[in-house]
PDB file of C-alpha atoms and ligand atoms in Angstrom:
ATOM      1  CA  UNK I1432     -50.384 272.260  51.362  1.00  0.00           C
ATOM      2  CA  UNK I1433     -52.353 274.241  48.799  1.00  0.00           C
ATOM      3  CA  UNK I1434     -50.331 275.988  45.739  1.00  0.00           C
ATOM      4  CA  UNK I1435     -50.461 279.926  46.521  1.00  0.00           C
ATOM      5  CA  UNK I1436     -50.361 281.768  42.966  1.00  0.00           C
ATOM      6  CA  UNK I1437     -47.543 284.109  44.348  1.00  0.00           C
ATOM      7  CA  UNK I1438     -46.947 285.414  40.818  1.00  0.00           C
ATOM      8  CA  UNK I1439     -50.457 286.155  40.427  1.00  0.00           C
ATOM      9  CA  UNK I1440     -51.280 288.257  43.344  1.00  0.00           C
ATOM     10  CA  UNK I1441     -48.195 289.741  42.931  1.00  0.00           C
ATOM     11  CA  UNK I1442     -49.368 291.050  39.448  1.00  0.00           C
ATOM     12  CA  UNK I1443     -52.615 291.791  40.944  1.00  0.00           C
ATOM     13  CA  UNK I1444     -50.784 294.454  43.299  1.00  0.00           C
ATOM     14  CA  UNK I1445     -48.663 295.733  41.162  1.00  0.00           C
ATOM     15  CA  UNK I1446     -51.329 296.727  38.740  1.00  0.00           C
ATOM     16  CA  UNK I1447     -53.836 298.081  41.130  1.00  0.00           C
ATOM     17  CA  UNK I1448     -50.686 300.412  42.153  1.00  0.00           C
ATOM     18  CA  UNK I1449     -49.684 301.564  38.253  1.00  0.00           C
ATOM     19  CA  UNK I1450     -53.547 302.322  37.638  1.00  0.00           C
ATOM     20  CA  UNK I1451     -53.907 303.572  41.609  1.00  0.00           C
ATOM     21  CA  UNK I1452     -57.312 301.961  41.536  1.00  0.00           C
ATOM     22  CA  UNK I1453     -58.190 299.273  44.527  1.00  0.00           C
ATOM     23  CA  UNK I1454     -58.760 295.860  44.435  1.00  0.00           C
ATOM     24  CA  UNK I1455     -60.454 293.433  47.218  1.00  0.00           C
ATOM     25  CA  UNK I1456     -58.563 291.739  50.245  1.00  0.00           C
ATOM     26  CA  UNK I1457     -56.977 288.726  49.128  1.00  0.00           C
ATOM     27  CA  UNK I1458     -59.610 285.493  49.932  1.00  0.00           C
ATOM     28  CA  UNK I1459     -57.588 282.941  50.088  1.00  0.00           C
ATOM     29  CA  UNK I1460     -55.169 283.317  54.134  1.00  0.00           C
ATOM     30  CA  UNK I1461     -51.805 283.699  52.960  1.00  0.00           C
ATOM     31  CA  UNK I1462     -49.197 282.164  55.274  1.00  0.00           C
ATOM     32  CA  UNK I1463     -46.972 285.160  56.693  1.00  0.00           C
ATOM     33  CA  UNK I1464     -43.717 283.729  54.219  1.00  0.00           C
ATOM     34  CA  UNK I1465     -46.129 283.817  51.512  1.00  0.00           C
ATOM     35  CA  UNK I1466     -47.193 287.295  51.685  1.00  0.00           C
ATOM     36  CA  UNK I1467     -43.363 287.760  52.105  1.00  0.00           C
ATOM     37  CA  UNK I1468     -43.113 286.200  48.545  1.00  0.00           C
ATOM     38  CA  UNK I1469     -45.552 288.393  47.331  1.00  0.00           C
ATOM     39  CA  UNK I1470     -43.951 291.187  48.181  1.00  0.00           C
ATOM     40  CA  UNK I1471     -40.891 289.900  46.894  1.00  0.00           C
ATOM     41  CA  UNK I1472     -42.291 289.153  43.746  1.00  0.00           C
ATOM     42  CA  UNK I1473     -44.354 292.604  43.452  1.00  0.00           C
ATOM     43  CA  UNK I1474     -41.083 294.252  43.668  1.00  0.00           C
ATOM     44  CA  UNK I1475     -39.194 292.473  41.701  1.00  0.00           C
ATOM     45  CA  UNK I1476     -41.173 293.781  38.516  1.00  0.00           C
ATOM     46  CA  UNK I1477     -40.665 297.353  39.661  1.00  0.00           C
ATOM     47  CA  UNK I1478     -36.911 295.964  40.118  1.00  0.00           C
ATOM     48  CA  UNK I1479     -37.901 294.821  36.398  1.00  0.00           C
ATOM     49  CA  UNK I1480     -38.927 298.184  35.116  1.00  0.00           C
ATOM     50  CA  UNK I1481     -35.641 300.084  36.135  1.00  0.00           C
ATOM     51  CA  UNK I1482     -37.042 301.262  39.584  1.00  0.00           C
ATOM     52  CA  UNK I1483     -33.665 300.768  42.018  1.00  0.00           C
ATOM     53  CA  UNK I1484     -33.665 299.848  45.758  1.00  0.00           C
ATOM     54  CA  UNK I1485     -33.668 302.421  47.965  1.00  0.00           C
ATOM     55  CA  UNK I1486     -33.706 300.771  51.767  1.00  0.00           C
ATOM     56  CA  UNK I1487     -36.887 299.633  53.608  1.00  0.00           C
ATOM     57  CA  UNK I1488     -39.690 301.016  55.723  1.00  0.00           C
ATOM     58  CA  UNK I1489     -40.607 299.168  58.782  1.00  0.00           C
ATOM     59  CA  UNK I1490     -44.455 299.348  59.764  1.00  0.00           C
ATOM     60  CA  UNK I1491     -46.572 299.324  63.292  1.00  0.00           C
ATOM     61  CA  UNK I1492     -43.699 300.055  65.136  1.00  0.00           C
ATOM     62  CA  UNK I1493     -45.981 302.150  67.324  1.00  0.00           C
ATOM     63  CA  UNK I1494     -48.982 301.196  69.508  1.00  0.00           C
ATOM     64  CA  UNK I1495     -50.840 304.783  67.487  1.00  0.00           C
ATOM     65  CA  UNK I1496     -50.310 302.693  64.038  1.00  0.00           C
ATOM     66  CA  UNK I1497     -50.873 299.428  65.610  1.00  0.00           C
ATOM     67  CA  UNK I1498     -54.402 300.953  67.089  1.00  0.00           C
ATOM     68  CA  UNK I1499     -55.236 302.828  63.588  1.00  0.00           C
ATOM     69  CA  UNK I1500     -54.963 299.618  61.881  1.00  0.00           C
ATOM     70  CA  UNK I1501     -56.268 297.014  64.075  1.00  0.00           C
ATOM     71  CA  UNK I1502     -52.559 295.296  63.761  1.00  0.00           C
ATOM     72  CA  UNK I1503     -50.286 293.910  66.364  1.00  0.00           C
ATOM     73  CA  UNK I1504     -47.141 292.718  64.496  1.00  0.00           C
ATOM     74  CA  UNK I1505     -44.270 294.342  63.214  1.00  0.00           C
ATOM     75  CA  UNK I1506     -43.880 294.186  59.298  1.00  0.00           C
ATOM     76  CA  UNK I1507     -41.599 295.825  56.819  1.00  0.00           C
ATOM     77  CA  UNK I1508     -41.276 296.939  53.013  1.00  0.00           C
ATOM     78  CA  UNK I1509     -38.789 297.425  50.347  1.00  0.00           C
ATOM     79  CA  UNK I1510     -38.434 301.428  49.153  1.00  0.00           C
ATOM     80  CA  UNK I1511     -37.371 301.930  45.757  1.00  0.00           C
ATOM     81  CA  UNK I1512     -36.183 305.204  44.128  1.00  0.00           C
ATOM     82  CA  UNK I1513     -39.027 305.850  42.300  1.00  0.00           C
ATOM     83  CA  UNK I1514     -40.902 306.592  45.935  1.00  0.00           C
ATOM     84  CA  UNK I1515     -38.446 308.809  46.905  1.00  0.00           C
ATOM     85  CA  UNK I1516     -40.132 312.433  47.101  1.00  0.00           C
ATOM     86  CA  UNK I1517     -37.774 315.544  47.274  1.00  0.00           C
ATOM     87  CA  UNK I1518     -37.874 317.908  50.180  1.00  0.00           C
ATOM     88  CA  UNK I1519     -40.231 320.393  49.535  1.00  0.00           C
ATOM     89  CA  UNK I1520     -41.534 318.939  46.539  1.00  0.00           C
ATOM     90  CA  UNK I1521     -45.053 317.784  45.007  1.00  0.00           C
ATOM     91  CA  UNK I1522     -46.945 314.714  44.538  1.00  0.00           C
ATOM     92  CA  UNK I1523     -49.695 314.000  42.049  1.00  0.00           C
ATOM     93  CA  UNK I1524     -52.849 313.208  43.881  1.00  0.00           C
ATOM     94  CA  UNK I1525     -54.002 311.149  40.962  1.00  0.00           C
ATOM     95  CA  UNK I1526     -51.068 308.700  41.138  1.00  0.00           C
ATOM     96  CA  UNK I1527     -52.589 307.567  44.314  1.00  0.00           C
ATOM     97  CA  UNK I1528     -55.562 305.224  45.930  1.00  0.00           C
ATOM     98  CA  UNK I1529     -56.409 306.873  48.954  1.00  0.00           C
ATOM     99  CA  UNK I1530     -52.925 308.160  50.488  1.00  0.00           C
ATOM    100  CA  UNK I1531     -52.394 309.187  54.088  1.00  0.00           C
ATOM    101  CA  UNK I1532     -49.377 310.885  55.732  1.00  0.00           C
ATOM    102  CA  UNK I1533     -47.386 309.882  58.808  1.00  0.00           C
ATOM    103  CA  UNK I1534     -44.550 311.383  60.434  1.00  0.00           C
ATOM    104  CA  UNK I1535     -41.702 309.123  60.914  1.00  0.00           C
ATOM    105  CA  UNK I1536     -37.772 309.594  61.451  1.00  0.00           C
ATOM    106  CA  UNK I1537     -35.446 308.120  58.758  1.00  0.00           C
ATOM    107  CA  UNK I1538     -32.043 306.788  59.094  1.00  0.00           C
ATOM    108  CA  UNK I1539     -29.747 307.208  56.403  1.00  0.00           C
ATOM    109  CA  UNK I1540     -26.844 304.826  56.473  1.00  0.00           C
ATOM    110  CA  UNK I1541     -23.067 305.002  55.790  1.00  0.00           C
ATOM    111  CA  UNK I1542     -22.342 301.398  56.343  1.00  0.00           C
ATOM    112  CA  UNK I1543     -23.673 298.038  55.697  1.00  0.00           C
ATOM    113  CA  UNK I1544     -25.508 296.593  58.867  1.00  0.00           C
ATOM    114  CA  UNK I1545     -25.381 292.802  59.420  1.00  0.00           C
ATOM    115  CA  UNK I1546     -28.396 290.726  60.645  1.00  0.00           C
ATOM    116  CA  UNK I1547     -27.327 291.412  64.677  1.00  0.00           C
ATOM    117  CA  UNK I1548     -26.387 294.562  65.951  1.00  0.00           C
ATOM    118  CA  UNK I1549     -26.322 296.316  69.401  1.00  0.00           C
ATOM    119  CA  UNK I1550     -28.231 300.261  69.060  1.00  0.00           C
ATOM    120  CA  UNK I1551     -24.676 301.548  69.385  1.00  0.00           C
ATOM    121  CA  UNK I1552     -23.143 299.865  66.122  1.00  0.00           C
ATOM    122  CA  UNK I1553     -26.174 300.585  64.233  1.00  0.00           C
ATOM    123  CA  UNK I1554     -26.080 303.778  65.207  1.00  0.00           C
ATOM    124  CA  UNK I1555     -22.159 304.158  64.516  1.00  0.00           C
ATOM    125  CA  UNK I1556     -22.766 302.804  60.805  1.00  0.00           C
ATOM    126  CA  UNK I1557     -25.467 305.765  60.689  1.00  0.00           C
ATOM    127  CA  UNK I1558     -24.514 308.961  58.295  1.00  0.00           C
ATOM    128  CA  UNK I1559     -27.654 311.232  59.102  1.00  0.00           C
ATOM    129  CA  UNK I1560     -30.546 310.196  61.155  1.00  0.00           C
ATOM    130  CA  UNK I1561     -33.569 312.800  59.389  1.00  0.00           C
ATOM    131  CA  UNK I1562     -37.174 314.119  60.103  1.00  0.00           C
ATOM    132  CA  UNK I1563     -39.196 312.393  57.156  1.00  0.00           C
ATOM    133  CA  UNK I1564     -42.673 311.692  55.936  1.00  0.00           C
ATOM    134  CA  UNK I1565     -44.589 308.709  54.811  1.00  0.00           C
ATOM    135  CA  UNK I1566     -47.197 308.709  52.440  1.00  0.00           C
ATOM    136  CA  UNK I1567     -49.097 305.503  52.442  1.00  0.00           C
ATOM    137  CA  UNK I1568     -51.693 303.927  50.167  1.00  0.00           C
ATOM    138  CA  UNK I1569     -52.746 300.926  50.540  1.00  0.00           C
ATOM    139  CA  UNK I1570     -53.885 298.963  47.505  1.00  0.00           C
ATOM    140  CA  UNK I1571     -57.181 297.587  49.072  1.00  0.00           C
ATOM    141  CA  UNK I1572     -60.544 299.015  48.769  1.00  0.00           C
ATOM    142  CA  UNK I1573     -61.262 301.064  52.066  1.00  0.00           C
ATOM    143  CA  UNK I1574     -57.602 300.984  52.960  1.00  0.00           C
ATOM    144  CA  UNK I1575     -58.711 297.565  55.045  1.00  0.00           C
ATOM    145  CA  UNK I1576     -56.515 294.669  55.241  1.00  0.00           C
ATOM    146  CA  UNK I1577     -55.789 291.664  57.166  1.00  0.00           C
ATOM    147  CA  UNK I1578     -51.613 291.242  58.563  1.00  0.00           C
ATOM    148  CA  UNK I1579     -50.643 288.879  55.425  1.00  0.00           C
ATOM    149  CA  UNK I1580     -52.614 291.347  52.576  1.00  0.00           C
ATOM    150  CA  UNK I1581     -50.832 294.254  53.747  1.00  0.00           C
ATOM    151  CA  UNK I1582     -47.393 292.570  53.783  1.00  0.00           C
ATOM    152  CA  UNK I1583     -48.272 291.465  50.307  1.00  0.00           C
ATOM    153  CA  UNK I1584     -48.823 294.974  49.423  1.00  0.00           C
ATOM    154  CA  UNK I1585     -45.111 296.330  50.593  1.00  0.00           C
ATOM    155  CA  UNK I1586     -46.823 297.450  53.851  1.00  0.00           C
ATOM    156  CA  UNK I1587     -48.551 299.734  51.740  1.00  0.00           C
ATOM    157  CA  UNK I1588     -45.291 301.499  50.996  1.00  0.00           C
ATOM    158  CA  UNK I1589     -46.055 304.258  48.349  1.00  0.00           C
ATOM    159  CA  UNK I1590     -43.940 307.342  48.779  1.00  0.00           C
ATOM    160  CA  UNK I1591     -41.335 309.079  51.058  1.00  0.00           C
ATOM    161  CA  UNK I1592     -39.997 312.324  51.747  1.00  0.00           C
ATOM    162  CA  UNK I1593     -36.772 312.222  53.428  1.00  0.00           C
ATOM    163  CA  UNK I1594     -35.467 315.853  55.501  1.00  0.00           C
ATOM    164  CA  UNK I1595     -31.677 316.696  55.429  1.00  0.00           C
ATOM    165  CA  UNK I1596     -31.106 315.505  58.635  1.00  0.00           C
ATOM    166  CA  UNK I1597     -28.317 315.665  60.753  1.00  0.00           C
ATOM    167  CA  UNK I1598     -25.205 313.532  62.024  1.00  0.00           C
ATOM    168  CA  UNK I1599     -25.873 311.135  64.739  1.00  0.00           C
ATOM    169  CA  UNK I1600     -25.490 312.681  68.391  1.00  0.00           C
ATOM    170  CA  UNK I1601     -28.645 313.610  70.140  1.00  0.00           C
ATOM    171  CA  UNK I1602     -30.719 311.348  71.978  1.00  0.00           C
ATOM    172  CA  UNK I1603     -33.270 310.403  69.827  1.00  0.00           C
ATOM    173  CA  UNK I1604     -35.400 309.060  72.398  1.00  0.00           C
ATOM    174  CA  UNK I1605     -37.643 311.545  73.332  1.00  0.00           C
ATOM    175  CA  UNK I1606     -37.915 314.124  70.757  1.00  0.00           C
ATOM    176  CA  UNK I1607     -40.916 316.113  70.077  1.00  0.00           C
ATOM    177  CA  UNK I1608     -43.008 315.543  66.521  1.00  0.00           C
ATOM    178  CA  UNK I1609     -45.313 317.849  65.161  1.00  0.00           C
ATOM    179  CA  UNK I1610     -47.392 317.023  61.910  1.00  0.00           C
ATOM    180  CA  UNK I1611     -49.172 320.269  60.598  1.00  0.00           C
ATOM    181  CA  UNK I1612     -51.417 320.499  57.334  1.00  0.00           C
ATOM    182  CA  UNK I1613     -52.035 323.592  55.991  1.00  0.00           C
ATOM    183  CA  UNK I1614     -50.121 325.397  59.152  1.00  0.00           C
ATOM    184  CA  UNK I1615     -52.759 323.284  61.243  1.00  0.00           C
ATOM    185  CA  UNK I1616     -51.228 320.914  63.531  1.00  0.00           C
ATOM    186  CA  UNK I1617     -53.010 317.417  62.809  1.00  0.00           C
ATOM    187  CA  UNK I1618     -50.619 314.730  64.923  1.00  0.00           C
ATOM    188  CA  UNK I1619     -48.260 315.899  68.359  1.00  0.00           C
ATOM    189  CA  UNK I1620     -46.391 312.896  69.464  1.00  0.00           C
ATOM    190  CA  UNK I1621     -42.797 312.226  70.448  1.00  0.00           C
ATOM    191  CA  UNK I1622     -39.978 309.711  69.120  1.00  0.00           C
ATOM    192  CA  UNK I1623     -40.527 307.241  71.987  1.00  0.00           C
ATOM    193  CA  UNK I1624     -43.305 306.089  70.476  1.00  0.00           C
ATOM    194  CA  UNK I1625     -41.363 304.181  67.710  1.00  0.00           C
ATOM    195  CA  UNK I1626     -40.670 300.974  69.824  1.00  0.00           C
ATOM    196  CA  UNK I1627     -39.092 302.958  73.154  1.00  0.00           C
ATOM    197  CA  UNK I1628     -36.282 304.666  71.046  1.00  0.00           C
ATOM    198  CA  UNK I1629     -36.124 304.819  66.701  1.00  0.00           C
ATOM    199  CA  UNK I1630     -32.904 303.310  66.980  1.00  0.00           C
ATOM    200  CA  UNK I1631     -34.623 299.568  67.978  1.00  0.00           C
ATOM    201  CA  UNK I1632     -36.462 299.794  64.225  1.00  0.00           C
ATOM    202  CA  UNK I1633     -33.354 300.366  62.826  1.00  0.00           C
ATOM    203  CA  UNK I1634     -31.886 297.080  64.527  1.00  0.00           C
ATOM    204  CA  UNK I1635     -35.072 295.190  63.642  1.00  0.00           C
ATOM    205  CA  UNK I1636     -34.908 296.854  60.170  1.00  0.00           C
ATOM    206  CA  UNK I1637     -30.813 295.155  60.212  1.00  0.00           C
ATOM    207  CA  UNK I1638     -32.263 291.966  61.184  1.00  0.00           C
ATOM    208  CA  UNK I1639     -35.738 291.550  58.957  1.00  0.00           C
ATOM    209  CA  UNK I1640     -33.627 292.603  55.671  1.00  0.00           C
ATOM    210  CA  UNK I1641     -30.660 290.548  56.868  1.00  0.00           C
ATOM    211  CA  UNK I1642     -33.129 287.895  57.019  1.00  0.00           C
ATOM    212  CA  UNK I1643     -34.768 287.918  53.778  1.00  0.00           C
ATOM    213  CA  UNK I1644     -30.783 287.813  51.863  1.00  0.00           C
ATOM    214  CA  UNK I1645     -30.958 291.603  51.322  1.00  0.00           C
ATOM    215  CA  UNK I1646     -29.089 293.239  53.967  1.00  0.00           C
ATOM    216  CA  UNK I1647     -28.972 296.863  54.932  1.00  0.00           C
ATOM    217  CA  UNK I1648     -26.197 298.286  52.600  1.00  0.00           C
ATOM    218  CA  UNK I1649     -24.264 301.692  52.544  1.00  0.00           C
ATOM    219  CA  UNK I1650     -26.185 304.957  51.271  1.00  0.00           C
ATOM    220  CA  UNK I1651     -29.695 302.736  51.932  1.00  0.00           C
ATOM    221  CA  UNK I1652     -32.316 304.330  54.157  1.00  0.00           C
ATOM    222  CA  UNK I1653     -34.369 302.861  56.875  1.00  0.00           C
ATOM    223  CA  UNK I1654     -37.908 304.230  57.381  1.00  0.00           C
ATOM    224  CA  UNK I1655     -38.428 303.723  61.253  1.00  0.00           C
ATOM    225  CA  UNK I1656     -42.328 303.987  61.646  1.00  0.00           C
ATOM    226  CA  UNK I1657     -45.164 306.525  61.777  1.00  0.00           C
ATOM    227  CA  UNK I1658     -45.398 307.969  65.434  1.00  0.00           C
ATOM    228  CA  UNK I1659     -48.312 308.536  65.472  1.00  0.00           C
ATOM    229  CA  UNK I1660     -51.869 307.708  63.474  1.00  0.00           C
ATOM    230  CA  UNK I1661     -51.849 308.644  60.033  1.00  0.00           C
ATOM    231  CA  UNK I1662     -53.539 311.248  57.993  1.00  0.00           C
ATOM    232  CA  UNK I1663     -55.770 311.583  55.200  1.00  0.00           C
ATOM    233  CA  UNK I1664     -54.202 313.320  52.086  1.00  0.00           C
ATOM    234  CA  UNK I1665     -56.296 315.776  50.007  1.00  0.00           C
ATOM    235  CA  UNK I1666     -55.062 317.806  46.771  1.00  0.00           C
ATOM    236  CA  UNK I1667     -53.501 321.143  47.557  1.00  0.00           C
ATOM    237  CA  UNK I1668     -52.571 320.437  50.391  1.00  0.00           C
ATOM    238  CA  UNK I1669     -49.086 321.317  52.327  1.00  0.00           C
ATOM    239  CA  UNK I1670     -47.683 318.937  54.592  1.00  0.00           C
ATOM    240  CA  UNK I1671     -44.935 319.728  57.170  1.00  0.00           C
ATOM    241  CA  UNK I1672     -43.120 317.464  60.050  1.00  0.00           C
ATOM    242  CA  UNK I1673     -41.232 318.960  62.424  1.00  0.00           C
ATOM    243  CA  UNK I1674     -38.883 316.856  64.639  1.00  0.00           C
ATOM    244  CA  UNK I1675     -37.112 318.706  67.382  1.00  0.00           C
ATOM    245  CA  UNK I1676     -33.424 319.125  67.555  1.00  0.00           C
ATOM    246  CA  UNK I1677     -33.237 316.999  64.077  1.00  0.00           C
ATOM    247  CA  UNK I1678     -35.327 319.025  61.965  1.00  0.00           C
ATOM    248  CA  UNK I1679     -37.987 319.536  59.194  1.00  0.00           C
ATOM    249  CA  UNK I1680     -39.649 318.116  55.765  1.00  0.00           C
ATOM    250  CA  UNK I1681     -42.259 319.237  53.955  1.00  0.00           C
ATOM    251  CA  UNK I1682     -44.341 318.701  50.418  1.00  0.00           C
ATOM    252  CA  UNK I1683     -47.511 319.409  49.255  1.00  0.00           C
ATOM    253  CA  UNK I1684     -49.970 317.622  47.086  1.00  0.00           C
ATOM    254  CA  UNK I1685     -50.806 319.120  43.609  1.00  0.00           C
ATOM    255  CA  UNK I1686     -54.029 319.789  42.557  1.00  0.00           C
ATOM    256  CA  UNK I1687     -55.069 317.875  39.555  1.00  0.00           C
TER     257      UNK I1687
HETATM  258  C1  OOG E2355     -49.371 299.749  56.952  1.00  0.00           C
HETATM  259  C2  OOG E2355     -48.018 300.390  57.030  1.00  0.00           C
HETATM  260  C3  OOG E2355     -47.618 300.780  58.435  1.00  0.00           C
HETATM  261  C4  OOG E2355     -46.112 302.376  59.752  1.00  0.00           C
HETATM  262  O1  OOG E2355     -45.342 303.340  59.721  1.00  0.00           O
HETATM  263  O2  OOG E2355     -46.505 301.875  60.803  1.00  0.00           O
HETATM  264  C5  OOG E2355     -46.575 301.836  58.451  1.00  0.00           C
HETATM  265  C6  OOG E2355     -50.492 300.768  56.922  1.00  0.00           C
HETATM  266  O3  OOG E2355     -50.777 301.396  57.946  1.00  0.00           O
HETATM  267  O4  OOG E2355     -51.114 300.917  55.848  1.00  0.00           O
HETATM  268  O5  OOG E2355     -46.093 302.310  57.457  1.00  0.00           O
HETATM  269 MG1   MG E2356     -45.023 304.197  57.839  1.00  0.00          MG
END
């Protein structure tokens, strides 16, 4: 077995996220639990710096992201504070690589969630299931990455803007999503295409963080997956997502 410098490309990432300049793939395969580690590791200097945790995002929980990115395999990321974007607010374009948008539904939970849970429980220990946005940016020049560099790099994991939601109650199943930019809609999909139902990412999201000793705690929130493909971010732009029956969220990205 060859020694993987886990602190190293952790460091790597890390920096080419505080200076939001790229840096290549990773050369050297990474075993999946490595690029675990790296995450891990990544985070725990943000962690280190004061950022707190804030729940997790899952990724290619949809065939649209799976296609995008040339990926097959569920993965997931740790959200901090620091990411979280207020409704309605701004971002800084300059704080980014290359950022895209995606619209995704967010679960916001009132309970802890243990590793195994039926859709029901996990639903009962939800406080407000909300329309919400993703902004991703992957630290890799071209936004191009393998399974194990992207897992590395929090699943690319930037910034999110979370809707006010409402309590638990529809079906979420088969809800209508509309991403506009600038009042021009960009992505029309529906709910179903987050795994069949956004409820089975948050019981994967229950199991994956059970799994890795940081279980889904009370207040966190659980990012279930861009719908659809994501979009390119420019400055001055306004983004809006509109979910039916649950809602909207919106920001825009400031001009330098
Ligand atoms: C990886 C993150 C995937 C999602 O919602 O599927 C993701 C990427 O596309 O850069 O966030
Ligand atoms: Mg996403």
């Amino acid at each position: 077995m060859t020694m993987v410098d886990i602190a190293g490309i952790a460091e790597r990432l890390d920096t080419a996220m505080l200076t939001a300049t790229a840096t290549p793939q990773l050369v050297e395969p990474l075993a999946i639990e490595d690029a675990y580690a790296v995450q891990a590791a990544s985070m725990a200097r943000r962690y280190a710096r004061g950022e707190r945790r804030a729940g997790i995002k899952m990724g290619f929980t949809s065939r649209a992201k799976m296609v995008q990115m040339g990926l097959d395999e569920m993965i997931w990321g740790r959200l901090t504070d620091a990411m979280l974007v207020e409704d309605g607010g701004a971002i800084d374009f300059a704080r980014f690589v290359h950022p895209r948008v995606e619209p995704e539904i967010a679960f916001i939970l009132r309970d802890a969630l243990p590793a195994t849970v039926t859709p029901a429980a996990a639903l009962a220990a939800v406080a407000a299931v909300a329309p919400a946005l993703e902004i991703i940016d992957s630290r890799y020049k071209d936004f191009k990455f393998s399974l194990t560099d992207v897992v590395a790099d929090n699943s690319s994991s930037s910034a999110f803007v979370v809707g006010r939601g409402i309590p638990v109650g529809p079906d979420l199943s088969n809800l209508g999503m509309l991403l506009e930019i600038d009042g021009v809609a960009r992505q029309i999909g529906s709910s179903a295409s987050i795994l069949g139902d956004p409820v089975r990412s948050l019981v994967a999201a229950a199991r994956l963080a059970a799994g890795a000793g940081e279980p889904l705690q009370a207040g966190d929130i659980v990012m279930a997956g861009g719908a659809t493909a994501a979009e390119h971010l420019a400055p001055g732009q306004h983004v809006r997502l509109r979910v039916q029956t649950i809602g909207a969220v919106e920001f825009s990205v400031r001009r330098p």
